[in-house]
Coordinates of N, CA and C in Angstrom, one line a residue:
M1 N 129.6 109.6 82.9 CA 128.5 110.3 83.6 C 128.3 111.7 83.1
R2 N 127.1 112.0 82.8 CA 126.9 113.4 82.2 C 126.4 114.3 83.2
S3 N 126.8 115.6 83.1 CA 126.4 116.6 84.1 C 125.5 117.7 83.4
D4 N 125.3 117.5 82.1 CA 124.4 118.6 81.5 C 122.9 118.3 81.7
L5 N 122.5 117.1 81.8 CA 121.1 116.8 82.1 C 121.0 116.3 83.5
C6 N 119.8 116.3 84.0 CA 119.5 115.8 85.4 C 118.3 115.0 85.4
A7 N 118.1 114.2 86.5 CA 116.9 113.3 86.6 C 116.1 113.8 87.8
V8 N 114.8 113.5 87.7 CA 113.8 113.8 88.8 C 113.0 112.6 89.1
I9 N 113.0 112.1 90.3 CA 112.3 110.9 90.7 C 111.3 111.2 91.9
P10 N 110.0 111.2 91.6 CA 109.1 111.2 92.7 C 109.0 109.9 93.3
A11 N 108.9 109.8 94.7 CA 109.0 108.5 95.3 C 108.1 108.5 96.6
F12 N 107.4 107.4 96.7 CA 106.5 107.2 97.9 C 106.6 105.8 98.4
Q13 N 107.1 105.6 99.6 CA 107.2 104.3 100.2 C 108.1 103.3 99.3
C14 N 109.2 103.9 98.9 CA 110.1 103.1 98.0 C 111.4 102.7 98.6
E15 N 111.4 102.4 99.9 CA 112.7 102.0 100.5 C 113.3 100.8 99.9
K16 N 112.5 99.9 99.4 CA 113.1 98.6 98.8 C 113.8 98.9 97.5
S17 N 113.4 99.9 96.7 CA 113.8 100.0 95.4 C 114.6 101.3 95.1
I18 N 114.5 102.4 95.9 CA 115.0 103.7 95.5 C 116.5 103.7 95.5
G19 N 117.2 102.9 96.4 CA 118.6 102.9 96.4 C 119.2 102.4 95.0
A20 N 118.7 101.3 94.5 CA 119.2 100.8 93.3 C 118.7 101.7 92.1
V21 N 117.6 102.3 92.2 CA 117.2 103.2 91.1 C 118.2 104.4 91.1
V22 N 118.5 105.1 92.1 CA 119.3 106.2 92.2 C 120.7 105.8 91.7
E23 N 121.2 104.7 92.3 CA 122.6 104.3 91.9 C 122.7 104.0 90.4
G24 N 121.5 103.4 89.8 CA 121.5 103.1 88.4 C 121.5 104.3 87.5
V25 N 120.7 105.4 88.0 CA 120.7 106.6 87.3 C 122.0 107.3 87.3
R26 N 122.7 107.3 88.5 CA 123.9 108.0 88.6 C 125.1 107.3 87.8
L27 N 124.9 106.2 87.2 CA 125.9 105.7 86.3 C 125.9 106.5 85.0
H28 N 124.8 107.2 84.8 CA 124.7 108.0 83.5 C 124.5 109.5 83.7
L29 N 123.9 109.9 84.8 CA 123.7 111.4 85.1 C 124.1 111.7 86.5
D30 N 124.9 112.8 86.6 CA 125.5 113.2 87.8 C 124.5 113.7 88.8
Q31 N 123.5 114.5 88.4 CA 122.6 115.1 89.3 C 121.2 114.4 89.3
V32 N 120.8 113.9 90.4 CA 119.6 113.2 90.6 C 118.8 113.9 91.8
W33 N 117.6 114.3 91.5 CA 116.7 114.8 92.5 C 115.6 113.7 92.9
V34 N 115.5 113.4 94.1 CA 114.4 112.6 94.6 C 113.5 113.4 95.5
V35 N 112.2 113.4 95.2 CA 111.2 114.1 96.1 C 110.4 113.0 96.8
D36 N 110.7 112.8 98.0 CA 110.0 111.9 98.9 C 108.6 112.4 99.2
D37 N 107.6 111.8 98.7 CA 106.2 112.3 98.8 C 105.6 111.9 100.1
G38 N 106.2 112.3 101.3 CA 105.6 112.0 102.5 C 105.7 110.5 103.0
S39 N 106.7 109.8 102.6 CA 106.8 108.4 102.9 C 107.0 108.2 104.5
S40 N 106.5 107.1 105.0 CA 106.7 106.8 106.4 C 107.9 105.8 106.6
D41 N 108.5 105.4 105.5 CA 109.6 104.5 105.6 C 110.9 105.2 105.4
R42 N 112.0 104.5 105.0 CA 113.3 105.1 104.8 C 113.7 105.5 103.4
T43 N 112.7 105.8 102.7 CA 112.9 106.3 101.3 C 113.9 107.4 101.2
A44 N 113.7 108.5 102.0 CA 114.6 109.7 101.9 C 116.0 109.3 102.4
E45 N 116.1 108.6 103.4 CA 117.5 108.2 103.9 C 118.3 107.4 103.0
I46 N 117.6 106.4 102.4 CA 118.3 105.6 101.4 C 118.6 106.3 100.1
A47 N 117.7 107.1 99.6 CA 118.0 107.9 98.4 C 119.2 108.8 98.6
T48 N 119.3 109.5 99.8 CA 120.4 110.3 100.2 C 121.7 109.5 100.1
G49 N 121.7 108.3 100.8 CA 122.8 107.5 100.9 C 123.3 107.0 99.5
A50 N 122.4 106.9 98.5 CA 122.7 106.4 97.2 C 123.3 107.6 96.3
G51 N 123.2 108.8 96.8 CA 123.8 109.9 96.1 C 122.9 110.9 95.5
A52 N 121.6 110.8 95.8 CA 120.6 111.7 95.3 C 120.5 113.0 96.2
R53 N 120.1 114.1 95.6 CA 119.6 115.2 96.3 C 118.2 115.0 96.7
V54 N 117.8 115.2 98.0 CA 116.5 114.8 98.4 C 115.8 115.9 99.0
E55 N 114.5 116.0 98.6 CA 113.6 116.9 99.4 C 112.4 116.0 99.9
R56 N 112.1 116.2 101.1 CA 111.1 115.3 101.7 C 109.9 116.2 102.0
L57 N 108.7 115.8 101.5 CA 107.5 116.5 101.7 C 106.9 115.9 103.1
E58 N 106.4 116.8 103.9 CA 105.9 116.4 105.2 C 104.7 115.5 105.1
R59 N 103.9 115.6 104.1 CA 102.7 114.7 103.9 C 102.6 114.3 102.5
N60 N 101.9 113.2 102.2 CA 101.7 112.8 100.8 C 100.9 113.8 100.0
R61 N 101.4 114.3 98.9 CA 100.7 115.2 98.1 C 100.3 114.7 96.8
G62 N 100.8 113.5 96.4 CA 100.5 112.9 95.1 C 101.7 113.0 94.1
K63 N 101.7 112.1 93.1 CA 102.9 112.1 92.2 C 103.1 113.3 91.5
G64 N 102.0 113.9 91.0 CA 102.1 115.1 90.2 C 102.7 116.3 91.0
F65 N 102.3 116.5 92.2 CA 102.8 117.5 93.1 C 104.3 117.2 93.3
A66 N 104.7 116.0 93.6 CA 106.1 115.7 93.9 C 106.9 115.9 92.6
L67 N 106.4 115.5 91.5 CA 107.1 115.7 90.2 C 107.3 117.2 89.9
R68 N 106.3 118.0 90.1 CA 106.4 119.5 89.8 C 107.4 120.1 90.8
R69 N 107.4 119.6 92.0 CA 108.4 120.1 92.9 C 109.8 119.8 92.5
G70 N 110.0 118.5 92.0 CA 111.3 118.1 91.6 C 111.7 118.9 90.3
L71 N 110.8 119.2 89.5 CA 111.2 120.0 88.3 C 111.6 121.4 88.7
A72 N 110.9 122.0 89.7 CA 111.4 123.3 90.1 C 112.7 123.3 90.8
L73 N 113.0 122.2 91.5 CA 114.4 122.1 92.1 C 115.5 121.9 91.0
A74 N 115.1 121.1 90.0 CA 116.1 120.8 88.9 C 116.4 122.1 88.2
A75 N 115.3 122.9 88.0 CA 115.5 124.1 87.2 C 116.6 125.1 87.7
A76 N 116.9 125.0 89.0 CA 117.9 125.9 89.6 C 119.3 125.7 88.9
S77 N 119.6 124.5 88.4 CA 120.9 124.3 87.8 C 120.8 124.6 86.2
S78 N 119.7 124.9 85.8 CA 119.4 125.3 84.3 C 119.9 124.2 83.4
P79 N 119.4 122.9 83.6 CA 119.8 121.9 82.6 C 119.0 122.1 81.3
P80 N 119.5 121.7 80.2 CA 118.8 121.7 78.9 C 117.6 120.8 78.9
G81 N 117.7 119.7 79.7 CA 116.6 118.7 79.7 C 116.6 118.0 81.0
V82 N 115.5 117.4 81.3 CA 115.3 116.7 82.6 C 114.6 115.3 82.3
L83 N 115.3 114.3 82.9 CA 114.7 112.9 82.7 C 113.9 112.6 83.9
L84 N 112.7 112.0 83.7 CA 111.7 111.7 84.7 C 111.5 110.2 84.7
L85 N 111.6 109.6 85.9 CA 111.3 108.2 86.1 C 110.8 108.0 87.5
D86 N 110.2 106.8 87.7 CA 109.6 106.5 89.0 C 110.6 105.8 89.9
G87 N 110.3 105.8 91.2 CA 111.3 105.2 92.2 C 110.9 103.8 92.6
D88 N 109.9 103.2 92.0 CA 109.4 101.9 92.5 C 110.1 100.7 91.7
G89 N 111.0 101.0 90.9 CA 111.8 99.9 90.2 C 111.2 99.5 88.9
Q90 N 110.1 100.0 88.4 CA 109.4 99.7 87.1 C 110.1 100.4 86.0
H91 N 111.0 101.3 86.2 CA 111.7 102.0 85.1 C 113.2 101.6 85.3
D92 N 113.8 100.9 84.4 CA 115.1 100.4 84.5 C 116.1 101.5 84.0
P93 N 117.0 101.9 84.9 CA 118.0 103.0 84.6 C 118.9 102.5 83.5
A94 N 119.0 101.2 83.1 CA 119.8 100.8 82.1 C 119.3 101.2 80.7
D95 N 118.0 101.7 80.7 CA 117.5 102.2 79.4 C 117.8 103.7 79.2
I96 N 118.5 104.3 80.1 CA 118.9 105.7 80.0 C 119.7 106.0 78.7
P97 N 120.7 105.2 78.4 CA 121.5 105.5 77.2 C 120.6 105.6 76.0
A98 N 119.5 104.9 75.9 CA 118.6 105.0 74.7 C 118.0 106.5 74.7
F99 N 117.6 106.9 75.8 CA 117.1 108.3 75.9 C 118.2 109.3 75.5
L100 N 119.3 109.1 76.1 CA 120.4 110.1 75.7 C 120.8 110.1 74.3
S101 N 120.8 108.9 73.7 CA 121.1 108.8 72.2 C 120.1 109.6 71.4
A102 N 118.8 109.3 71.7 CA 117.7 110.1 71.0 C 117.8 111.5 71.3
W103 N 118.1 111.9 72.5 CA 118.2 113.4 72.9 C 119.4 114.0 72.1
D104 N 120.5 113.3 72.0 CA 121.7 113.9 71.3 C 121.4 114.0 69.8
Q105 N 120.5 113.2 69.3 CA 120.2 113.2 67.9 C 119.1 114.2 67.6
G106 N 118.6 114.9 68.7 CA 117.5 115.9 68.5 C 116.2 115.3 68.1
A107 N 115.9 114.1 68.6 CA 114.7 113.4 68.2 C 113.4 114.1 68.5
G108 N 113.3 114.8 69.7 CA 112.1 115.5 70.0 C 112.3 116.4 71.3
D109 N 111.2 117.1 71.5 CA 111.2 117.9 72.8 C 110.7 117.1 74.0
M110 N 110.0 116.0 73.7 CA 109.6 115.1 74.7 C 109.8 113.7 74.3
L111 N 110.7 113.0 74.9 CA 110.9 111.6 74.6 C 110.1 110.7 75.5
L112 N 109.3 109.8 75.0 CA 108.4 108.9 75.8 C 108.9 107.5 75.8
G113 N 109.1 107.0 77.0 CA 109.4 105.5 77.1 C 108.2 104.7 76.6
N114 N 108.5 103.7 75.8 CA 107.4 102.8 75.3 C 107.7 101.4 75.8
R115 N 106.8 100.9 76.7 CA 107.0 99.6 77.4 C 106.4 98.4 76.7
W116 N 105.8 98.6 75.6 CA 105.0 97.5 74.9 C 105.8 96.6 74.1
G117 N 107.1 96.5 74.3 CA 107.9 95.5 73.6 C 107.6 94.1 73.9
D118 N 107.2 93.8 75.1 CA 106.9 92.4 75.6 C 105.6 92.4 76.2
L119 N 104.5 92.2 75.5 CA 103.2 92.3 76.0 C 102.9 91.2 77.0
S120 N 103.6 90.1 77.0 CA 103.3 88.9 77.7 C 103.5 89.2 79.2
V121 N 104.3 90.1 79.6 CA 104.5 90.4 81.0 C 103.7 91.5 81.6
I122 N 102.8 92.1 80.8 CA 102.0 93.2 81.3 C 100.7 92.7 81.8
P123 N 100.3 93.0 83.1 CA 99.0 92.5 83.6 C 97.8 93.0 82.8
G124 N 96.8 92.2 82.7 CA 95.7 92.5 81.7 C 95.1 93.8 82.0
A125 N 94.8 94.1 83.3 CA 94.2 95.4 83.6 C 95.0 96.6 83.2
R126 N 96.3 96.5 83.4 CA 97.2 97.6 83.1 C 97.3 97.7 81.5
Y127 N 97.2 96.6 80.8 CA 97.4 96.7 79.3 C 96.1 97.4 78.8
W128 N 95.0 96.9 79.2 CA 93.8 97.5 78.5 C 93.5 99.0 78.9
T129 N 93.8 99.3 80.2 CA 93.6 100.7 80.6 C 94.6 101.6 79.8
N130 N 95.8 101.1 79.7 CA 96.8 102.0 79.0 C 96.5 102.0 77.5
Y131 N 96.1 100.8 76.9 CA 95.8 100.8 75.5 C 94.7 101.7 75.1
I132 N 93.6 101.6 75.9 CA 92.4 102.5 75.6 C 92.8 104.0 75.9
G133 N 93.5 104.2 76.9 CA 93.9 105.6 77.2 C 94.8 106.2 76.1
S134 N 95.8 105.3 75.6 CA 96.7 105.8 74.6 C 95.9 106.1 73.3
R135 N 95.0 105.2 73.0 CA 94.1 105.5 71.8 C 93.4 106.8 71.9
V136 N 92.8 107.1 73.1 CA 92.0 108.3 73.3 C 92.9 109.5 73.2
L137 N 94.0 109.4 73.9 CA 95.0 110.6 73.9 C 95.6 110.8 72.5
S138 N 95.8 109.7 71.8 CA 96.3 109.9 70.4 C 95.3 110.7 69.6
W139 N 94.0 110.4 69.8 CA 93.0 111.2 69.1 C 92.9 112.6 69.6
M140 N 93.0 112.8 70.9 CA 92.9 114.2 71.5 C 94.1 115.1 71.1
T141 N 95.4 114.5 71.0 CA 96.5 115.2 70.7 C 96.8 115.3 69.2
G142 N 96.3 114.4 68.4 CA 96.6 114.3 67.0 C 98.1 113.7 66.8
R143 N 98.5 113.0 67.8 CA 99.9 112.4 67.7 C 99.7 110.9 68.0
E144 N 100.5 110.1 67.4 CA 100.5 108.6 67.7 C 101.3 108.4 69.0
L145 N 100.6 108.1 70.0 CA 101.1 107.8 71.3 C 101.0 106.3 71.7
L146 N 102.1 105.7 71.7 CA 102.2 104.2 71.9 C 101.9 103.8 73.4
D147 N 102.5 104.7 74.3 CA 102.4 104.4 75.8 C 102.2 105.7 76.5
S148 N 101.0 106.1 76.4 CA 100.7 107.5 77.0 C 100.9 107.7 78.5
Q149 N 100.8 106.5 79.2 CA 100.9 106.7 80.7 C 102.2 106.3 81.2
S150 N 103.2 106.1 80.3 CA 104.6 105.9 80.8 C 105.1 107.1 81.4
G151 N 105.6 107.0 82.7 CA 106.2 108.2 83.3 C 107.7 108.3 83.1
Y152 N 108.3 107.4 82.2 CA 109.7 107.4 81.9 C 109.8 108.3 80.7
R153 N 110.3 109.5 80.9 CA 110.3 110.6 79.9 C 111.6 111.5 80.0
L154 N 112.0 112.0 78.9 CA 113.0 113.1 78.9 C 112.4 114.3 78.2
L155 N 112.3 115.4 78.9 CA 111.7 116.6 78.4 C 112.8 117.8 78.3
S156 N 112.7 118.6 77.3 CA 113.5 119.8 77.2 C 113.0 120.8 78.3
S157 N 114.0 121.5 78.9 CA 113.6 122.4 80.0 C 112.8 123.5 79.4
D158 N 113.1 123.9 78.2 CA 112.2 125.0 77.5 C 110.7 124.6 77.5
L159 N 110.5 123.3 77.1 CA 109.1 122.8 77.1 C 108.5 122.8 78.5
I160 N 109.3 122.3 79.5 CA 108.8 122.2 80.8 C 108.4 123.6 81.3
R161 N 109.1 124.6 81.0 CA 108.8 126.0 81.5 C 107.5 126.5 80.9
R162 N 107.2 126.1 79.6 CA 106.0 126.6 78.9 C 104.8 125.8 79.3
L163 N 105.0 124.5 79.9 CA 103.8 123.7 80.1 C 102.9 124.2 81.2
S164 N 103.5 124.9 82.2 CA 102.7 125.5 83.4 C 101.8 124.3 84.0
L165 N 102.5 123.3 84.4 CA 101.8 122.1 85.0 C 101.1 122.4 86.3
C166 N 100.0 121.8 86.5 CA 99.2 122.0 87.7 C 98.6 120.8 88.4
S167 N 98.8 119.6 87.7 CA 98.2 118.4 88.3 C 99.0 117.9 89.5
D168 N 98.2 117.4 90.5 CA 98.8 116.8 91.7 C 99.0 115.3 91.7
R169 N 98.2 114.6 90.9 CA 98.3 113.2 91.0 C 98.7 112.6 89.6
Y170 N 98.1 111.4 89.3 CA 98.6 110.7 88.1 C 98.3 111.4 86.8
A171 N 97.4 112.3 86.8 CA 97.0 113.1 85.6 C 98.1 113.9 85.0
I172 N 99.2 114.0 85.8 CA 100.4 114.9 85.3 C 100.9 114.5 84.0
E173 N 101.0 113.1 83.7 CA 101.5 112.7 82.4 C 100.5 113.1 81.3
T174 N 99.2 113.0 81.6 CA 98.2 113.3 80.5 C 98.3 114.8 80.3
E175 N 98.3 115.6 81.3 CA 98.4 117.0 81.2 C 99.6 117.4 80.3
M176 N 100.8 116.8 80.6 CA 102.0 117.1 79.8 C 101.7 116.9 78.3
L177 N 101.1 115.8 78.0 CA 100.9 115.4 76.5 C 100.0 116.3 75.9
I178 N 98.9 116.6 76.5 CA 97.8 117.5 75.8 C 98.4 118.9 75.7
K179 N 99.1 119.5 76.7 CA 99.6 120.8 76.6 C 100.8 120.9 75.6
A180 N 101.6 119.8 75.7 CA 102.8 119.9 74.7 C 102.3 119.8 73.3
A181 N 101.3 118.9 73.0 CA 100.8 118.7 71.7 C 100.2 120.1 71.2
R182 N 99.5 120.8 72.1 CA 98.9 122.1 71.7 C 100.0 123.1 71.3
M183 N 101.1 123.0 72.0 CA 102.2 123.9 71.7 C 103.0 123.5 70.5
G184 N 102.7 122.4 69.9 CA 103.5 122.0 68.7 C 104.8 121.3 69.0
A185 N 104.9 120.8 70.3 CA 106.1 120.1 70.6 C 106.3 118.8 69.8
R186 N 107.6 118.5 69.6 CA 107.9 117.2 68.8 C 108.0 116.1 69.8
F187 N 107.3 115.0 69.5 CA 107.3 113.8 70.4 C 108.2 112.7 69.7
A188 N 108.8 111.9 70.5 CA 109.5 110.7 70.0 C 109.4 109.5 71.0
S189 N 109.4 108.3 70.5 CA 109.2 107.2 71.3 C 110.6 106.4 71.5
V190 N 110.9 106.1 72.7 CA 112.1 105.3 73.1 C 111.7 104.0 73.6
P191 N 112.1 102.9 73.0 CA 111.8 101.6 73.6 C 112.4 101.4 75.0
V192 N 111.7 100.9 76.0 CA 112.2 100.6 77.3 C 111.8 99.3 77.8
R193 N 112.4 98.7 78.7 CA 112.1 97.4 79.2 C 110.7 97.4 79.9
T194 N 110.0 96.3 79.8 CA 108.7 96.2 80.5 C 109.0 95.4 81.7
I195 N 108.7 96.1 82.9 CA 109.0 95.5 84.2 C 107.7 95.5 85.0
Y196 N 107.2 94.3 85.3 CA 106.1 94.2 86.2 C 106.3 92.9 87.0
G197 N 106.7 93.1 88.3 CA 107.0 91.9 89.1 C 106.6 92.2 90.5
E198 N 107.6 92.2 91.4 CA 107.2 92.4 92.8 C 107.2 93.8 93.2
Q199 N 107.5 94.8 92.2 CA 107.5 96.1 92.6 C 106.1 96.6 93.0
E200 N 106.0 97.4 94.1 CA 104.7 97.8 94.6 C 104.3 99.1 93.9
S201 N 103.3 99.1 93.1 CA 102.8 100.3 92.5 C 101.6 100.8 93.2
H202 N 101.5 102.2 93.3 CA 100.4 102.8 94.0 C 99.3 103.2 93.0
F203 N 99.5 102.8 91.8 CA 98.5 103.1 90.7 C 97.3 102.1 90.8
R204 N 96.1 102.7 90.9 CA 94.9 101.9 90.9 C 94.2 101.9 89.5
P205 N 94.3 100.8 88.7 CA 94.0 100.9 87.3 C 92.7 101.5 87.0
V206 N 91.6 101.1 87.7 CA 90.3 101.6 87.3 C 90.0 102.9 87.8
H207 N 90.3 103.1 89.1 CA 90.0 104.5 89.7 C 90.9 105.5 89.1
D208 N 92.2 105.2 89.0 CA 93.1 106.3 88.5 C 92.9 106.5 87.0
T209 N 92.6 105.5 86.3 CA 92.3 105.7 84.8 C 91.1 106.5 84.6
F210 N 90.1 106.4 85.5 CA 88.9 107.2 85.3 C 89.2 108.7 85.7
M211 N 90.0 108.9 86.7 CA 90.4 110.2 87.1 C 91.3 110.9 86.0
I212 N 92.2 110.1 85.4 CA 93.0 110.6 84.3 C 92.2 111.0 83.0
S213 N 91.1 110.1 82.8 CA 90.3 110.5 81.7 C 89.5 111.8 81.9
C214 N 89.0 112.0 83.1 CA 88.4 113.2 83.5 C 89.3 114.4 83.2
A215 N 90.5 114.2 83.7 CA 91.5 115.3 83.6 C 91.9 115.5 82.1
A216 N 91.9 114.5 81.3 CA 92.1 114.7 79.9 C 91.1 115.5 79.2
V217 N 89.9 115.3 79.5 CA 88.8 116.1 79.0 C 88.9 117.5 79.5
Y218 N 89.3 117.7 80.7 CA 89.4 119.1 81.2 C 90.5 119.8 80.5
F219 N 91.7 119.2 80.4 CA 92.8 119.9 79.8 C 92.6 120.1 78.3
K220 N 91.9 119.2 77.7 CA 91.6 119.4 76.2 C 90.5 120.4 75.9
V221 N 89.5 120.4 76.7 CA 88.3 121.3 76.4 C 88.3 122.6 77.2
F222 N 88.7 122.6 78.4 CA 88.5 123.8 79.3 C 89.8 124.6 79.6
D223 N 90.9 123.9 79.6 CA 92.1 124.5 80.0 C 92.9 125.0 78.8
D224 N 93.3 126.3 78.7 CA 94.0 126.8 77.6 C 95.4 127.3 78.0
A225 N 95.9 126.9 79.2 CA 97.2 127.4 79.7 C 98.3 126.9 78.8

């Protein structure tokens, strides 16, 4: 178990999955922060019992807000890098060694999980919205992005500090990519397992993809932070 890096997990209504996620992460990383985004279930209680440090938001603020809060909490221990993953079970902690290996080799400032190893298990709507979004963001950033909406990422703390993130919802991943590319950050892809099953996702493919697209245009054209 490593103590140099830490993990941040935004979670909303994840009582069925958060315990296993935290326990899986803690096989590899000692410090795990869970930000409970105003859940009405036992997400915070179960995450605490599994060994995570937990901050509970009084009301639902959105994934981006919870993620930004988690990054701020993680910064207190001054880790060189922070692993980001979701609490709904769609990111397998067993893939963490692949991130750590790429990190130790200096592969990039932002390591991006790539879920497209087994296309047969990806729901059609999710495949097409992600494929189109990844092509558009590859054009916008000038980088080849295989899975632009994967929230499974490992970022250097130096890059995190410079990003000045402001998104409250799912556009947070897009904001990261556009701003990081503008700063000349190095990207690398890490193959991860493709998990789509009984896990409950709060992502709405059409609505949220539209909002992410609007945010991408904003951060590319109007925002120079």
